[in-house]
Short mmCIF file of C-alpha atoms in Angstrom, two decimals:
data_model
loop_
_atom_site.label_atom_id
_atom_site.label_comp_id
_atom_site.label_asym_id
_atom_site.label_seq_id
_atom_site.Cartn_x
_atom_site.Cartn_y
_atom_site.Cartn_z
CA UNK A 1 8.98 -38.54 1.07
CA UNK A 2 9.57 -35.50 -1.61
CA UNK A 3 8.51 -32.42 -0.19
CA UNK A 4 6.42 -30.34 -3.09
CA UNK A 5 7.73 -26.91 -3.50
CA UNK A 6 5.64 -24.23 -2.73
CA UNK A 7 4.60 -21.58 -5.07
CA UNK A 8 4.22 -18.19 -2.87
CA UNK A 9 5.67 -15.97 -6.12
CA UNK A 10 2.99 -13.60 -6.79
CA UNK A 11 1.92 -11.91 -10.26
CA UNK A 12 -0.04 -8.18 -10.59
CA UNK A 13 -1.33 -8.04 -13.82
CA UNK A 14 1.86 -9.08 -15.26
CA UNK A 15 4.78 -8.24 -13.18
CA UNK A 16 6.15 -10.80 -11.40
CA UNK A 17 7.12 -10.72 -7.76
CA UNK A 18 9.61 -13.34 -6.57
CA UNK A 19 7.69 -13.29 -3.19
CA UNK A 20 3.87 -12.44 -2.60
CA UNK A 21 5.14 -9.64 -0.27
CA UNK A 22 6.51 -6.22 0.30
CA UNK A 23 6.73 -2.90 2.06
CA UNK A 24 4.14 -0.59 2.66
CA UNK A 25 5.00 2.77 1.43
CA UNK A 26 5.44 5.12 4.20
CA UNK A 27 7.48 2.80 6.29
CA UNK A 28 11.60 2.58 6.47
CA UNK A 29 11.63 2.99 2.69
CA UNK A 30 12.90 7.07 2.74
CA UNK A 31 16.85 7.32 2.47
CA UNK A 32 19.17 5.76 0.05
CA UNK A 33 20.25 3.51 2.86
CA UNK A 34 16.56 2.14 3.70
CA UNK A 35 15.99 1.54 -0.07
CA UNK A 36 18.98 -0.49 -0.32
CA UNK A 37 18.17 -2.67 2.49
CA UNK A 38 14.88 -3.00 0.75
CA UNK A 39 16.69 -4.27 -2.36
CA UNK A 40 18.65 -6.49 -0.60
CA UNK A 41 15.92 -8.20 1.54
CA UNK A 42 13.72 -10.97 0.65
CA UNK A 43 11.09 -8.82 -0.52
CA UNK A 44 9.46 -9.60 -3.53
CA UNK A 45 9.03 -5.92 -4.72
CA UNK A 46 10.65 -2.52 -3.10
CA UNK A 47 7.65 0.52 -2.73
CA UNK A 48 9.40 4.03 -2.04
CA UNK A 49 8.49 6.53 0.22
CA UNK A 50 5.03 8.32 -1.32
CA UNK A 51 7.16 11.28 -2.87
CA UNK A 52 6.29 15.12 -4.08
CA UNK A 53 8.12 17.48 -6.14
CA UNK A 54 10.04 19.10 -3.51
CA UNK A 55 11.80 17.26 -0.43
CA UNK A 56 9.36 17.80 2.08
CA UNK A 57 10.23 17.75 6.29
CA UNK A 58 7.20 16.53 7.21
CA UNK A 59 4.63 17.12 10.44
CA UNK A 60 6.52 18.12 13.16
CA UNK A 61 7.87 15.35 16.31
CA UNK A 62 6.72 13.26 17.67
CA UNK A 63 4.43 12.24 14.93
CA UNK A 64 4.51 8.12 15.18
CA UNK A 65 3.92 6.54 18.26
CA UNK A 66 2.89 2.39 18.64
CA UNK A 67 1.28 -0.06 20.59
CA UNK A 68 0.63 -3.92 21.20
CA UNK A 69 -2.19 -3.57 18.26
CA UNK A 70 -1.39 -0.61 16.66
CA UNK A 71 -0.12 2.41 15.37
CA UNK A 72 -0.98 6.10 15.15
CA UNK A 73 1.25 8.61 12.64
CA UNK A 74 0.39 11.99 11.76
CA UNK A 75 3.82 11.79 8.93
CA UNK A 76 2.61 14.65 6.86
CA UNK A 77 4.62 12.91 3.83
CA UNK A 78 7.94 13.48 4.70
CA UNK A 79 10.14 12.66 1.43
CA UNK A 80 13.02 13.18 -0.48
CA UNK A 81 11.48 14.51 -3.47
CA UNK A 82 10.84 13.01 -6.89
CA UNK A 83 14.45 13.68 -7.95
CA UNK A 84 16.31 11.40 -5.08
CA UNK A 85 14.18 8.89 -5.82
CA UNK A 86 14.51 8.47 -9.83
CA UNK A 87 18.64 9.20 -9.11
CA UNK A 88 18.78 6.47 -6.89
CA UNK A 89 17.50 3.50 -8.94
CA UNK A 90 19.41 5.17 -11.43
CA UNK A 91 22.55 4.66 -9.49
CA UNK A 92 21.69 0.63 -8.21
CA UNK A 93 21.77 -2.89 -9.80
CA UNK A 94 17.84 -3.38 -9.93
CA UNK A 95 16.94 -6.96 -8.96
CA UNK A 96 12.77 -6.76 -8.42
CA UNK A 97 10.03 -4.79 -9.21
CA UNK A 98 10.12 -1.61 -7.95
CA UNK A 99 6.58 0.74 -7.20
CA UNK A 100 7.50 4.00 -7.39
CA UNK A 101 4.73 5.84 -5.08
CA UNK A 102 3.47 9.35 -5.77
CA UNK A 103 1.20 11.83 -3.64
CA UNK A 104 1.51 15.16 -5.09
CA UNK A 105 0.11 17.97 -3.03
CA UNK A 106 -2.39 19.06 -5.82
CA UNK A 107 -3.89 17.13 -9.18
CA UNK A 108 -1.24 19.34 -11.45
CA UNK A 109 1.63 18.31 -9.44
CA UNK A 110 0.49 14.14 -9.90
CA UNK A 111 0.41 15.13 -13.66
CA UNK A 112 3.95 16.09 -13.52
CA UNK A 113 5.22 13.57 -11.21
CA UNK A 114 3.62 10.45 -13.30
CA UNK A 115 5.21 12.35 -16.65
CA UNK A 116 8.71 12.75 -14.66
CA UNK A 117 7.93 8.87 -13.51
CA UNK A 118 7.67 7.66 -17.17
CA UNK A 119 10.52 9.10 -18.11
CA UNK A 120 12.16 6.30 -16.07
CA UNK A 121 13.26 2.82 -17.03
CA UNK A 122 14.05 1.36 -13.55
CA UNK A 123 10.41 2.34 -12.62
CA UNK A 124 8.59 -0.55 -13.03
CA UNK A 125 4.75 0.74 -11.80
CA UNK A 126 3.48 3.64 -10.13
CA UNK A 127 1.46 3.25 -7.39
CA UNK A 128 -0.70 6.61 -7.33
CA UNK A 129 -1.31 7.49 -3.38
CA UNK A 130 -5.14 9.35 -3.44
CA UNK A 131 -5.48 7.83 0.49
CA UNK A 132 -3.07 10.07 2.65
CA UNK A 133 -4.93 10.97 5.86
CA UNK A 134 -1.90 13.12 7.39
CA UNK A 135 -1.84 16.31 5.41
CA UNK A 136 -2.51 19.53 7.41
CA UNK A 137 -2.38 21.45 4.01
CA UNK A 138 -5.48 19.98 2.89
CA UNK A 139 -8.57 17.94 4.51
CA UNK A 140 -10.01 16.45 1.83
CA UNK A 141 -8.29 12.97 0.49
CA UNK A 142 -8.99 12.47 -3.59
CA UNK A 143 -10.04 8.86 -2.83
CA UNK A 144 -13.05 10.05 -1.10
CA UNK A 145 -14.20 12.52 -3.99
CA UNK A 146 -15.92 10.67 -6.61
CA UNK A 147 -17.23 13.64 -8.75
CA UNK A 148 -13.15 14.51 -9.25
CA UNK A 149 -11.16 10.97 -9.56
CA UNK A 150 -12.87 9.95 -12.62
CA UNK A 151 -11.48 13.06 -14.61
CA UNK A 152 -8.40 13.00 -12.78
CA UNK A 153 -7.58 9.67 -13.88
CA UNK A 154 -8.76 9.86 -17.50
CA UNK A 155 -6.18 12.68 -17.65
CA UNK A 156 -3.20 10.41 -16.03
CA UNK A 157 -4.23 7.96 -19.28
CA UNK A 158 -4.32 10.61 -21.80
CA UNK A 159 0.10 10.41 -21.33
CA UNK A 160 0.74 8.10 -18.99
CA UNK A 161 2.35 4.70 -20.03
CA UNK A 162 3.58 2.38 -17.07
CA UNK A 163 1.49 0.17 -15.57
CA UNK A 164 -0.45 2.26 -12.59
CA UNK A 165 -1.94 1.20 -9.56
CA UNK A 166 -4.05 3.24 -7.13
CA UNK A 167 -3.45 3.24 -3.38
CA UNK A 168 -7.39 3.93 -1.73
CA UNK A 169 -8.01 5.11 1.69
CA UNK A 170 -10.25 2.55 3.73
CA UNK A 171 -14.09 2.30 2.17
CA UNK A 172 -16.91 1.58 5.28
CA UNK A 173 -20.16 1.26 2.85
CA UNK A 174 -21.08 -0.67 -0.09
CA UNK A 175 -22.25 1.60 -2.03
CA UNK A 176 -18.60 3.74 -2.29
CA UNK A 177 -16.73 0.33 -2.87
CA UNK A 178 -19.18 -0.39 -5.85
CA UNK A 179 -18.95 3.03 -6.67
CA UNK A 180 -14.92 3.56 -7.15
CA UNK A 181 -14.61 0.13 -8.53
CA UNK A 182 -16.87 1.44 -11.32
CA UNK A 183 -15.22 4.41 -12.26
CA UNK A 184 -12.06 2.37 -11.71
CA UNK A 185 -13.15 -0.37 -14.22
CA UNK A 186 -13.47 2.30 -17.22
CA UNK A 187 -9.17 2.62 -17.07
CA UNK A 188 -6.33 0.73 -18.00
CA UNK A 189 -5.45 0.45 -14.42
CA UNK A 190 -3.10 -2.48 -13.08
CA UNK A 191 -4.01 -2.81 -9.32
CA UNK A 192 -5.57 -1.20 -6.44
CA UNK A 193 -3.71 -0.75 -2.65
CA UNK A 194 -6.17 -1.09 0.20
CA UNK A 195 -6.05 -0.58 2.61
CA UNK A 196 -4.28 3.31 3.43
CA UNK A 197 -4.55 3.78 7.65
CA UNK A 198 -7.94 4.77 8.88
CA UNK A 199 -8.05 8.29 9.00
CA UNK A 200 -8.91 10.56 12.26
CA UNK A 201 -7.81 8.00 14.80
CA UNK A 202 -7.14 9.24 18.23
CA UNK A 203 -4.87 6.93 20.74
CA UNK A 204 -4.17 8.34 24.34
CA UNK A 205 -1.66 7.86 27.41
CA UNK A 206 -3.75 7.80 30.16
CA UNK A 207 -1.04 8.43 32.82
CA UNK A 208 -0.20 11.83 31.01
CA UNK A 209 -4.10 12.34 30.32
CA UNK A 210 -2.54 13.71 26.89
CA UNK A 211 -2.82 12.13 23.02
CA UNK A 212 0.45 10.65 22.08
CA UNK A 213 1.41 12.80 18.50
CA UNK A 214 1.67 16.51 18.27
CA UNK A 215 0.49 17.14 14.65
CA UNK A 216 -3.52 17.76 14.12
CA UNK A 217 -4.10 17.60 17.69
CA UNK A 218 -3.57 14.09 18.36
CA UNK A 219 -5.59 12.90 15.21
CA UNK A 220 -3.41 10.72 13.44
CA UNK A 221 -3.70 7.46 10.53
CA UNK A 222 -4.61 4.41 12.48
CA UNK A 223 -2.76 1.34 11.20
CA UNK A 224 -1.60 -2.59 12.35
CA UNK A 225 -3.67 -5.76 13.90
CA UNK A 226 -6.30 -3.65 14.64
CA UNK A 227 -7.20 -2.16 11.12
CA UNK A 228 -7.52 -5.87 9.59
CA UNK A 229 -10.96 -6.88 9.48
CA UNK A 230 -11.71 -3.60 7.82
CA UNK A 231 -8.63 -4.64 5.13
CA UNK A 232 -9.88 -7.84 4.71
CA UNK A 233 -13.46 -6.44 4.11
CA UNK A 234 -12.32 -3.65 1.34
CA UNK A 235 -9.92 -6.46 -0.39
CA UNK A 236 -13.02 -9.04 -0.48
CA UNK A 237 -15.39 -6.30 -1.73
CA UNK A 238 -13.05 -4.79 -4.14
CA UNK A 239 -12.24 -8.46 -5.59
CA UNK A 240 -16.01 -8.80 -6.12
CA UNK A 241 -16.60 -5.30 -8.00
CA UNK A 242 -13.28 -4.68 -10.00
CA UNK A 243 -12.19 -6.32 -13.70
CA UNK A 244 -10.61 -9.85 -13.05
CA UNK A 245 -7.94 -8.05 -14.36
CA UNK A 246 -7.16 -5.48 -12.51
CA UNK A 247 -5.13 -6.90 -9.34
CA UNK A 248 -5.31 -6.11 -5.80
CA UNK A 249 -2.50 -5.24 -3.26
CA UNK A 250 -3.20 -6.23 0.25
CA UNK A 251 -2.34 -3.82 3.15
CA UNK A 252 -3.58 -3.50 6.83
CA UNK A 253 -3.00 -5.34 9.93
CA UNK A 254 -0.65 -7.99 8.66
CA UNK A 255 1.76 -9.20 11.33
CA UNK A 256 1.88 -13.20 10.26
CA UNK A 257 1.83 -15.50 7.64
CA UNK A 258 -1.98 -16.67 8.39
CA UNK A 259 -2.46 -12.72 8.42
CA UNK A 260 -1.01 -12.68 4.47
CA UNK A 261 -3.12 -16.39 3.84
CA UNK A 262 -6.35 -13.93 5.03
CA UNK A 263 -5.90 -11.28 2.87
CA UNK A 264 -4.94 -13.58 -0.47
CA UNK A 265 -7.82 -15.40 0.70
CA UNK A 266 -10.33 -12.22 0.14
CA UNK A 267 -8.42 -11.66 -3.20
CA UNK A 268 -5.12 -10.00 -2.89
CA UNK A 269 -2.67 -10.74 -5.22
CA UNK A 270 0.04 -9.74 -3.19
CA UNK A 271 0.19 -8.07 0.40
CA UNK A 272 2.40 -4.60 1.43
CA UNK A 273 3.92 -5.12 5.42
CA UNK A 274 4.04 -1.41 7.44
CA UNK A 275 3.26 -1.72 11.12
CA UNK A 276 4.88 -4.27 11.62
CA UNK A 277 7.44 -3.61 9.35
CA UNK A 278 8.73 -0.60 11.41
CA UNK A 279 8.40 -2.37 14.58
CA UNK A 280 10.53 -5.79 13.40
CA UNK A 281 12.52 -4.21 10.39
CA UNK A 282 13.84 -5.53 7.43
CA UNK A 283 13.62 -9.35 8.69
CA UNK A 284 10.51 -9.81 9.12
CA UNK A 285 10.04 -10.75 5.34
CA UNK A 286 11.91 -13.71 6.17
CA UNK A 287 9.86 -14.92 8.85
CA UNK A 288 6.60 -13.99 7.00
CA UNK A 289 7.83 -16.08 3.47
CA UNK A 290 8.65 -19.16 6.21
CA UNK A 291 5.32 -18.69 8.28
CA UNK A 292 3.06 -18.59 5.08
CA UNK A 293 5.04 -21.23 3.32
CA UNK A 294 4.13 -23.55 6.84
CA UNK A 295 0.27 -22.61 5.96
CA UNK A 296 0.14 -23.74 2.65
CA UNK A 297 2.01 -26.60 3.43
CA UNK A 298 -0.70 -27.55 6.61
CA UNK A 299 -3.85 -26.55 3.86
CA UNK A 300 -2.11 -28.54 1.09
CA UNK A 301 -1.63 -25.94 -1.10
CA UNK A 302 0.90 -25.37 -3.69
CA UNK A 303 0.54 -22.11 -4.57
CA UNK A 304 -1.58 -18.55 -3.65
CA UNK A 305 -3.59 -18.97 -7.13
CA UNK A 306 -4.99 -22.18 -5.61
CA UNK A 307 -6.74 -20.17 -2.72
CA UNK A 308 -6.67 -16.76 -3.79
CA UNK A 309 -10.39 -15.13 -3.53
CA UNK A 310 -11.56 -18.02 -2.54
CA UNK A 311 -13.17 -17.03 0.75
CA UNK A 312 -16.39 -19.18 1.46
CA UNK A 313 -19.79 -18.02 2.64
CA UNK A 314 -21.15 -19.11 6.15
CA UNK A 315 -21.98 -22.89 5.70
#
């Protein structure tokens, strides 16, 4: 009996991942040496560390803490700065796509870090972050102002050129899905993230009657098992409102293969691993390209086009 080969190469909007999956930025994707594990690892695409101008130390310790389901962090973007980042892949042998992911502290410091960004060739996308939860400097995440993104963004296109993807915090009504998708659909944008960790989560040890991270009092970026339904429901929403051609990027609570077979299934393209990620490390790619492979291979399916947004109504 010939085995058929299964298909689990993913495409967003035109660049081609060897493998449907990769790492969520954020997670063991900082320092020349996690990068380079990155490149070397089964992933189909490396994502850096969401970077600023400056190197930046971060929210002060302990500011990630994890349990069976989940995760709390309070990171406060700790990064090298713009300047490691566009040195390193200068200095490596690139073999996959590479995201290059960018939270500036204020909309004139994006501007600069997308111009600095395009003035790289081993950059193959941006992916803009407008969803960080864990900044003390300011409260208010861009993804959740309407009234500002839409200018923001048609001043990225007046000099931006690589392809550019947005990274969204976590959406709980209708209404704001429909409404970012349609300021969304008016760009030349390549792909959306979703979802960022839910914001103003609070986890607690009840033997030390305390919260578990210093920064913001506890209040930290929930993220793993626990956040999926709400990823699945942005990604299935999203894939409803958004151009056919604008992709989407899978992220939340994905710990398996059937977990990555979910979110294609609501209309990811391709999914980005963190929680677990940091709790497994760089192998777990492995056992997530063997684990989906097994699900196709049970459903029959040859590739993640043949299922992808394909999630049936209640019969």
């Amino acid at each position: 009996m010939i085995m058929k080969k299964i298909d689990i190469s993913a495409n967003i909007s035109g660049i081609q991942l060897p493998l449907c999956m990769m790492n969520a930025s954020g997670v063991l994707c900082s320092t020349d040496q996690e990068l380079s594990n990155l490149l070397n690892s089964s992933s189909g695409g490396v994502v850096t560390k969401s970077c600023t101008y400056k190197p930046r130390k971060g929210n002060v310790l302990p500011r990630y803490f994890e349990w069976n389901i989940g995760s709390i962090n309070s990171m406060g973007l700790p990064n090298l700065g713009i300047n490691f980042y566009l040195n390193f892949l200068e200095r490596k042998n690139i073999n996959k796509p590479i995201f290059l992911s960018i939270s500036g502290l204020s909309s004139e410091e994006n501007y600069f870090l997308i111009q600095k960004a395009n003035q790289s060739s081993k950059v193959t996308a941006i992916e803009l972050n407008l969803s960080c939860p864990n900044l003390l400097e300011k409260e208010d995440m861009l993804g959740y102002d309407f009234y500002k993104i839409s200018s923001f963004i048609e001043n990225i296109f007046k000099f931006n050129k690589k392809p550019l993807g947005i990274k969204l915090p976590p959406y709980f009504q209708d209404a704001h899905i429909k409404n970012i998708a349609f300021i969304l659909n008016q760009f030349p944008i390549f792909f959306v993230t979703c979802i960022n960790s839910l914001p103003n989560g609070l986890f607690i040890d009840t033997n030390k009657e305390s919260v578990v991270i210093r920064p913001k009092k506890g209040f930290g970026g929930i993220g793993g098992s626990i956040i999926k339904p709400f990823a699945l429901a942005n990604i299935h929403k999203f894939y409803t409102y958004l151009r056919k051609d604008i992709s989407i990027i899978g992220c939340g609570g994905i710990s398996s293969g059937e977990d990555i077979f979910e979110h294609i299934l609501c209309g990811a393209s391709a999914v980005q691993i963190g929680t677990q990620f940091m709790k497994e490390g760089i192998s777990v790619f492995e056992r997530l390209k063997k684990e989906l492979t097994f699900v196709l291979e049970k459903k029959n399916y040859s590739s993640i086009n043949s299922f992808k947004g394909r999630l049936k109504n209640f019969q």
